Amino acid sequence: MQSQPIDFHPPAEEAAAFLLPVTASLFADRADRFDALAVGHSLGDWLVFLGQLSRAQQSALNALPELPLPDVASLEQARVHGMPPLNVANCPAAWRDALRRIAGELAAQAPDTAASVLATLAAADDARLDQLADALLSGEPAAGDVAELPFVAAALQVVFTRLASQFDASQLQPLDAHGVCPCCGSPAVASVVRLGAAINNLRYLHCSLCNSEWNVARATCTTCDTDQQVALQELEGSKGAVRAETCDACKSYLKIVYQDKDPNVDPVADDLATLALDMLVNEAGYERSGPNLLLIGAYSG
Ligand SMILES: [Zn+2]
Ligand SMILES: [Zn+2]
């Protein structure tokens, strides 16, 4: 009897439902992307400054100790109720250390207006800083605080990214609301269509706060779930690495960036380098479904 080799095809690796942030390089990579996008850009100076801010975020993240995660009972309660494990209302006090470190590092590089805002933040007491954080995280910042908010947001991103990175993906579960982060409950800033063995061509939404990502089927509106009235818009002359996914059912949009068009795309940096695309789809009557926290406060008014 002749033996046949076993034709064994191991099952394709199951695509990850969640991608947790890689803290060693996340903000440094984003800084590099801001630098690259700034070249020849009409908002180049601003993008360069955001690169410096991202680099300061990486330093602040590197200096953060491990942070306490919610206890087992809280995690179980969140799981049973279909809630994300992190509650942004419980912001670790370490966020203020992150902010002061960012303010200190940026002070020397910042243009005059930003430098005076950073000096104000560096001198602010804990209560004032917590007031700014609460206002930002509750989505109700005061109009007079607009200049402070990108820096407050940057520091909050640092602590929530650290917290998110301490989870194991098995501790997360998909939420009913596709546009909301399964780790911290914040809205997505944009989607990324990824390259890579088990995740090739899959679309992941990227959290505006904690930098976690979660898989959602492509060509589905992440606000109202329809797959019928979704279209992609892009700027004339664009190479297709950044598009706006618009939905005619609910009139919302969110941007989507494609790693196969440019492997270095970043959902936060590429979003801010394509504000002209926001203007285009805003004028066509679509409203953005999730904020970019480095531009928070700029949407109103
Ligand atoms: Zn999140
Ligand atoms: Zn929709």
mmCIF file of N, CA and C in Angstrom, residues 24-115:
data_model
loop_
_atom_site.group_PDB
_atom_site.id
_atom_site.type_symbol
_atom_site.label_atom_id
_atom_site.label_comp_id
_atom_site.label_asym_id
_atom_site.label_seq_id
_atom_site.Cartn_x
_atom_site.Cartn_y
_atom_site.Cartn_z
ATOM 1 N N ALA A 24 5.559 51.083 22.520
ATOM 2 C CA ALA A 24 6.980 51.402 22.323
ATOM 3 C C ALA A 24 7.186 52.399 21.187
ATOM 4 N N SER A 25 6.290 52.421 20.208
ATOM 5 C CA SER A 25 6.569 53.218 19.018
ATOM 6 C C SER A 25 5.395 54.030 18.491
ATOM 7 N N LEU A 26 4.211 53.873 19.081
ATOM 8 C CA LEU A 26 3.011 54.449 18.455
ATOM 9 C C LEU A 26 3.116 55.952 18.185
ATOM 10 N N PHE A 27 3.460 56.728 19.223
ATOM 11 C CA PHE A 27 3.482 58.185 19.034
ATOM 12 C C PHE A 27 4.725 58.633 18.260
ATOM 13 N N ALA A 28 5.819 57.875 18.398
ATOM 14 C CA ALA A 28 7.024 58.212 17.620
ATOM 15 C C ALA A 28 6.754 58.003 16.131
ATOM 16 N N ASP A 29 6.067 56.922 15.790
ATOM 17 C CA ASP A 29 5.714 56.669 14.390
ATOM 18 C C ASP A 29 4.780 57.775 13.868
ATOM 19 N N ARG A 30 3.850 58.184 14.715
ATOM 20 C CA ARG A 30 2.924 59.244 14.314
ATOM 21 C C ARG A 30 3.679 60.554 14.080
ATOM 22 N N ALA A 31 4.678 60.811 14.937
ATOM 23 C CA ALA A 31 5.498 62.022 14.775
ATOM 24 C C ALA A 31 6.206 61.996 13.425
ATOM 25 N N ASP A 32 6.757 60.836 13.069
ATOM 26 C CA ASP A 32 7.431 60.712 11.770
ATOM 27 C C ASP A 32 6.448 60.969 10.630
ATOM 28 N N ARG A 33 5.243 60.492 10.798
ATOM 29 C CA ARG A 33 4.243 60.673 9.751
ATOM 30 C C ARG A 33 3.866 62.161 9.614
ATOM 31 N N PHE A 34 3.698 62.838 10.748
ATOM 32 C CA PHE A 34 3.413 64.285 10.685
ATOM 33 C C PHE A 34 4.539 65.007 9.947
ATOM 34 N N ASP A 35 5.784 64.638 10.258
ATOM 35 C CA ASP A 35 6.933 65.283 9.602
ATOM 36 C C ASP A 35 6.872 65.072 8.091
ATOM 37 N N ALA A 36 6.567 63.837 7.679
ATOM 38 C CA ALA A 36 6.532 63.525 6.246
ATOM 39 C C ALA A 36 5.390 64.284 5.566
ATOM 40 N N LEU A 37 4.250 64.358 6.238
ATOM 41 C CA LEU A 37 3.086 65.030 5.636
ATOM 42 C C LEU A 37 3.280 66.547 5.564
ATOM 43 N N ALA A 38 4.132 67.076 6.442
ATOM 44 C CA ALA A 38 4.319 68.535 6.507
ATOM 45 C C ALA A 38 5.055 69.084 5.288
ATOM 46 N N VAL A 39 5.845 68.222 4.644
ATOM 47 C CA VAL A 39 6.693 68.689 3.534
ATOM 48 C C VAL A 39 5.831 69.191 2.375
ATOM 49 N N GLY A 40 5.984 70.469 2.054
ATOM 50 C CA GLY A 40 5.260 71.049 0.936
ATOM 51 C C GLY A 40 3.778 71.248 1.177
ATOM 52 N N HIS A 41 3.326 71.081 2.429
ATOM 53 C CA HIS A 41 1.897 71.199 2.759
ATOM 54 C C HIS A 41 1.575 72.648 3.128
ATOM 55 N N SER A 42 0.377 73.116 2.748
ATOM 56 C CA SER A 42 0.015 74.505 3.060
ATOM 57 C C SER A 42 -0.083 74.723 4.578
ATOM 58 N N LEU A 43 -0.330 73.645 5.342
ATOM 59 C CA LEU A 43 -0.375 73.760 6.803
ATOM 60 C C LEU A 43 0.878 73.132 7.429
ATOM 61 N N GLY A 44 1.981 73.215 6.691
ATOM 62 C CA GLY A 44 3.210 72.529 7.088
ATOM 63 C C GLY A 44 3.691 72.867 8.497
ATOM 64 N N ASP A 45 3.673 74.163 8.868
ATOM 65 C CA ASP A 45 4.178 74.550 10.196
ATOM 66 C C ASP A 45 3.370 73.884 11.309
ATOM 67 N N TRP A 46 2.068 73.865 11.085
ATOM 68 C CA TRP A 46 1.175 73.258 12.084
ATOM 69 C C TRP A 46 1.432 71.752 12.182
ATOM 70 N N LEU A 47 1.598 71.106 11.040
ATOM 71 C CA LEU A 47 1.848 69.654 11.048
ATOM 72 C C LEU A 47 3.198 69.338 11.700
ATOM 73 N N VAL A 48 4.195 70.197 11.477
ATOM 74 C CA VAL A 48 5.487 70.014 12.144
ATOM 75 C C VAL A 48 5.307 70.113 13.660
ATOM 76 N N PHE A 49 4.522 71.093 14.094
ATOM 77 C CA PHE A 49 4.283 71.247 15.534
ATOM 78 C C PHE A 49 3.556 70.018 16.097
ATOM 79 N N LEU A 50 2.601 69.482 15.343
ATOM 80 C CA LEU A 50 1.895 68.282 15.806
ATOM 81 C C LEU A 50 2.848 67.085 15.862
ATOM 82 N N GLY A 51 3.853 67.075 14.996
ATOM 83 C CA GLY A 51 4.891 66.045 15.076
ATOM 84 C C GLY A 51 5.668 66.178 16.388
ATOM 85 N N GLN A 52 5.984 67.421 16.753
ATOM 86 C CA GLN A 52 6.701 67.648 18.024
ATOM 87 C C GLN A 52 5.815 67.225 19.210
ATOM 88 N N LEU A 53 4.527 67.548 19.095
ATOM 89 C CA LEU A 53 3.580 67.155 20.153
ATOM 90 C C LEU A 53 3.534 65.625 20.274
ATOM 91 N N SER A 54 3.495 64.937 19.139
ATOM 92 C CA SER A 54 3.456 63.459 19.166
ATOM 93 C C SER A 54 4.721 62.895 19.788
ATOM 94 N N ARG A 55 5.872 63.537 19.494
ATOM 95 C CA ARG A 55 7.133 63.071 20.076
ATOM 96 C C ARG A 55 7.117 63.288 21.596
ATOM 97 N N ALA A 56 6.552 64.414 22.024
ATOM 98 C CA ALA A 56 6.431 64.668 23.467
ATOM 99 C C ALA A 56 5.476 63.651 24.103
ATOM 100 N N GLN A 57 4.458 63.236 23.360
ATOM 101 C CA GLN A 57 3.557 62.192 23.875
ATOM 102 C C GLN A 57 4.315 60.880 24.075
ATOM 103 N N GLN A 58 5.202 60.559 23.131
ATOM 104 C CA GLN A 58 5.972 59.318 23.263
ATOM 105 C C GLN A 58 6.867 59.382 24.509
ATOM 106 N N SER A 59 7.519 60.542 24.736
ATOM 107 C CA SER A 59 8.365 60.674 25.946
ATOM 108 C C SER A 59 7.524 60.517 27.201
ATOM 109 N N ALA A 60 6.338 61.148 27.202
ATOM 110 C CA ALA A 60 5.480 61.072 28.392
ATOM 111 C C ALA A 60 5.018 59.632 28.615
ATOM 112 N N LEU A 61 4.729 58.937 27.526
ATOM 113 C CA LEU A 61 4.284 57.539 27.639
ATOM 114 C C LEU A 61 5.426 56.672 28.171
ATOM 115 N N ASN A 62 6.634 56.902 27.647
ATOM 116 C CA ASN A 62 7.787 56.121 28.095
ATOM 117 C C ASN A 62 8.042 56.317 29.591
ATOM 118 N N ALA A 63 7.699 57.510 30.093
ATOM 119 C CA ALA A 63 7.978 57.814 31.507
ATOM 120 C C ALA A 63 6.872 57.329 32.439
ATOM 121 N N LEU A 64 5.742 56.898 31.874
ATOM 122 C CA LEU A 64 4.615 56.486 32.728
ATOM 123 C C LEU A 64 4.868 55.112 33.332
ATOM 124 N N PRO A 65 4.543 54.948 34.602
ATOM 125 C CA PRO A 65 4.604 53.603 35.179
ATOM 126 C C PRO A 65 3.393 52.793 34.680
ATOM 127 N N GLU A 66 3.397 51.500 34.965
ATOM 128 C CA GLU A 66 2.199 50.685 34.728
ATOM 129 C C GLU A 66 1.058 51.294 35.542
ATOM 130 N N LEU A 67 -0.118 51.375 34.960
ATOM 131 C CA LEU A 67 -1.246 52.004 35.649
ATOM 132 C C LEU A 67 -2.228 50.930 36.132
ATOM 133 N N PRO A 68 -2.927 51.192 37.233
ATOM 134 C CA PRO A 68 -3.870 50.177 37.725
ATOM 135 C C PRO A 68 -5.075 50.028 36.786
ATOM 136 N N LEU A 69 -5.385 48.794 36.418
ATOM 137 C CA LEU A 69 -6.576 48.526 35.617
ATOM 138 C C LEU A 69 -7.775 48.333 36.564
ATOM 139 N N PRO A 70 -8.990 48.423 36.037
ATOM 140 C CA PRO A 70 -10.164 48.179 36.890
ATOM 141 C C PRO A 70 -10.078 46.788 37.531
ATOM 142 N N ASP A 71 -10.692 46.642 38.733
ATOM 143 C CA ASP A 71 -10.615 45.341 39.414
ATOM 144 C C ASP A 71 -11.507 44.311 38.716
ATOM 145 N N VAL A 72 -11.346 43.064 39.135
ATOM 146 C CA VAL A 72 -12.027 41.942 38.474
ATOM 147 C C VAL A 72 -13.542 42.129 38.476
ATOM 148 N N ALA A 73 -14.094 42.593 39.597
ATOM 149 C CA ALA A 73 -15.554 42.756 39.691
ATOM 150 C C ALA A 73 -16.041 43.806 38.691
ATOM 151 N N SER A 74 -15.296 44.908 38.554
ATOM 152 C CA SER A 74 -15.697 45.957 37.604
ATOM 153 C C SER A 74 -15.612 45.454 36.175
ATOM 154 N N LEU A 75 -14.554 44.681 35.893
ATOM 155 C CA LEU A 75 -14.389 44.144 34.538
ATOM 156 C C LEU A 75 -15.538 43.193 34.202
ATOM 157 N N GLU A 76 -15.917 42.367 35.184
ATOM 158 C CA GLU A 76 -16.995 41.404 34.963
ATOM 159 C C GLU A 76 -18.324 42.143 34.758
ATOM 160 N N GLN A 77 -18.534 43.169 35.558
ATOM 161 C CA GLN A 77 -19.769 43.947 35.429
ATOM 162 C C GLN A 77 -19.855 44.589 34.037
ATOM 163 N N ALA A 78 -18.733 45.133 33.561
ATOM 164 C CA ALA A 78 -18.713 45.743 32.234
ATOM 165 C C ALA A 78 -19.010 44.696 31.166
ATOM 166 N N ARG A 79 -18.401 43.528 31.323
ATOM 167 C CA ARG A 79 -18.586 42.464 30.325
ATOM 168 C C ARG A 79 -20.054 42.038 30.247
ATOM 169 N N VAL A 80 -20.659 41.813 31.421
ATOM 170 C CA VAL A 80 -22.056 41.351 31.473
ATOM 171 C C VAL A 80 -22.986 42.382 30.829
ATOM 172 N N HIS A 81 -22.681 43.653 31.008
ATOM 173 C CA HIS A 81 -23.554 44.708 30.487
ATOM 174 C C HIS A 81 -23.163 45.182 29.092
ATOM 175 N N GLY A 82 -22.205 44.489 28.455
ATOM 176 C CA GLY A 82 -21.805 44.883 27.107
ATOM 177 C C GLY A 82 -21.152 46.260 27.057
ATOM 178 N N MET A 83 -20.435 46.592 28.146
ATOM 179 C CA MET A 83 -19.775 47.898 28.230
ATOM 180 C C MET A 83 -18.261 47.719 28.036
ATOM 181 N N PRO A 84 -17.567 48.784 27.574
ATOM 182 C CA PRO A 84 -16.110 48.674 27.499
ATOM 183 C C PRO A 84 -15.504 48.605 28.905
ATOM 184 N N PRO A 85 -14.356 47.925 29.056
ATOM 185 C CA PRO A 85 -13.776 47.785 30.400
ATOM 186 C C PRO A 85 -13.258 49.088 31.010
ATOM 187 N N LEU A 86 -12.817 50.029 30.177
ATOM 188 C CA LEU A 86 -12.333 51.308 30.720
ATOM 189 C C LEU A 86 -13.466 52.323 30.711
ATOM 190 N N ASN A 87 -13.553 53.061 31.810
ATOM 191 C CA ASN A 87 -14.545 54.130 31.913
ATOM 192 C C ASN A 87 -13.780 55.448 31.952
ATOM 193 N N VAL A 88 -13.986 56.297 30.951
ATOM 194 C CA VAL A 88 -13.178 57.517 30.881
ATOM 195 C C VAL A 88 -13.458 58.472 32.045
ATOM 196 N N ALA A 89 -14.556 58.225 32.766
ATOM 197 C CA ALA A 89 -14.826 59.066 33.937
ATOM 198 C C ALA A 89 -13.815 58.788 35.046
ATOM 199 N N ASN A 90 -13.169 57.617 34.999
ATOM 200 C CA ASN A 90 -12.141 57.281 36.000
ATOM 201 C C ASN A 90 -10.765 57.497 35.385
ATOM 202 N N CYS A 91 -10.384 58.736 35.253
ATOM 203 C CA CYS A 91 -9.120 59.054 34.600
ATOM 204 C C CYS A 91 -7.995 59.017 35.631
ATOM 205 N N PRO A 92 -6.935 58.224 35.418
ATOM 206 C CA PRO A 92 -5.861 58.160 36.411
ATOM 207 C C PRO A 92 -5.192 59.523 36.599
ATOM 208 N N ALA A 93 -4.825 59.823 37.856
ATOM 209 C CA ALA A 93 -4.201 61.117 38.162
ATOM 210 C C ALA A 93 -2.901 61.306 37.376
ATOM 211 N N ALA A 94 -2.305 60.203 36.924
ATOM 212 C CA ALA A 94 -1.039 60.289 36.183
ATOM 213 C C ALA A 94 -1.183 61.098 34.896
ATOM 214 N N TRP A 95 -2.418 61.349 34.475
ATOM 215 C CA TRP A 95 -2.573 62.125 33.235
ATOM 216 C C TRP A 95 -1.989 63.532 33.396
ATOM 217 N N ARG A 96 -2.040 64.054 34.653
ATOM 218 C CA ARG A 96 -1.509 65.409 34.877
ATOM 219 C C ARG A 96 0.012 65.417 34.771
ATOM 220 N N ASP A 97 0.636 64.315 35.214
ATOM 221 C CA ASP A 97 2.096 64.209 35.042
ATOM 222 C C ASP A 97 2.433 64.204 33.548
ATOM 223 N N ALA A 98 1.611 63.455 32.787
ATOM 224 C CA ALA A 98 1.847 63.383 31.341
ATOM 225 C C ALA A 98 1.713 64.770 30.723
ATOM 226 N N LEU A 99 0.684 65.508 31.142
ATOM 227 C CA LEU A 99 0.482 66.850 30.587
ATOM 228 C C LEU A 99 1.654 67.766 30.924
ATOM 229 N N ARG A 100 2.104 67.728 32.177
ATOM 230 C CA ARG A 100 3.194 68.637 32.593
ATOM 231 C C ARG A 100 4.492 68.272 31.874
ATOM 232 N N ARG A 101 4.667 66.980 31.637
ATOM 233 C CA ARG A 101 5.869 66.572 30.903
ATOM 234 C C ARG A 101 5.803 67.064 29.448
ATOM 235 N N ILE A 102 4.619 66.913 28.847
ATOM 236 C CA ILE A 102 4.443 67.367 27.456
ATOM 237 C C ILE A 102 4.659 68.884 27.384
ATOM 238 N N ALA A 103 4.052 69.611 28.329
ATOM 239 C CA ALA A 103 4.174 71.074 28.329
ATOM 240 C C ALA A 103 5.634 71.484 28.479
ATOM 241 N N GLY A 104 6.354 70.795 29.369
ATOM 242 C CA GLY A 104 7.765 71.124 29.597
ATOM 243 C C GLY A 104 8.611 70.860 28.358
ATOM 244 N N GLU A 105 8.363 69.725 27.718
ATOM 245 C CA GLU A 105 9.183 69.355 26.568
ATOM 246 C C GLU A 105 8.912 70.259 25.363
ATOM 247 N N LEU A 106 7.644 70.657 25.222
ATOM 248 C CA LEU A 106 7.259 71.437 24.043
ATOM 249 C C LEU A 106 7.562 72.922 24.175
ATOM 250 N N ALA A 107 7.684 73.399 25.423
ATOM 251 C CA ALA A 107 7.759 74.847 25.660
ATOM 252 C C ALA A 107 8.824 75.514 24.789
ATOM 253 N N ALA A 108 9.982 74.866 24.688
ATOM 254 C CA ALA A 108 11.095 75.491 23.969
ATOM 255 C C ALA A 108 10.861 75.526 22.460
ATOM 256 N N GLN A 109 10.048 74.596 21.935
ATOM 257 C CA GLN A 109 9.876 74.486 20.484
ATOM 258 C C GLN A 109 8.645 75.217 19.980
ATOM 259 N N ALA A 110 7.709 75.508 20.900
ATOM 260 C CA ALA A 110 6.394 75.976 20.461
ATOM 261 C C ALA A 110 6.431 77.399 19.921
ATOM 262 N N PRO A 111 5.613 77.688 18.913
ATOM 263 C CA PRO A 111 5.433 79.071 18.489
ATOM 264 C C PRO A 111 4.828 79.896 19.632
ATOM 265 N N ASP A 112 4.933 81.230 19.561
ATOM 266 C CA ASP A 112 4.564 82.097 20.693
ATOM 267 C C ASP A 112 3.192 81.808 21.295
ATOM 268 N N THR A 113 2.165 81.710 20.444
ATOM 269 C CA THR A 113 0.805 81.528 20.993
ATOM 270 C C THR A 113 0.712 80.213 21.745
ATOM 271 N N ALA A 114 1.242 79.140 21.147
ATOM 272 C CA ALA A 114 1.197 77.840 21.818
ATOM 273 C C ALA A 114 2.045 77.873 23.086
ATOM 274 N N ALA A 115 3.177 78.577 23.045
ATOM 275 C CA ALA A 115 4.054 78.637 24.222
ATOM 276 C C ALA A 115 3.339 79.259 25.412
#
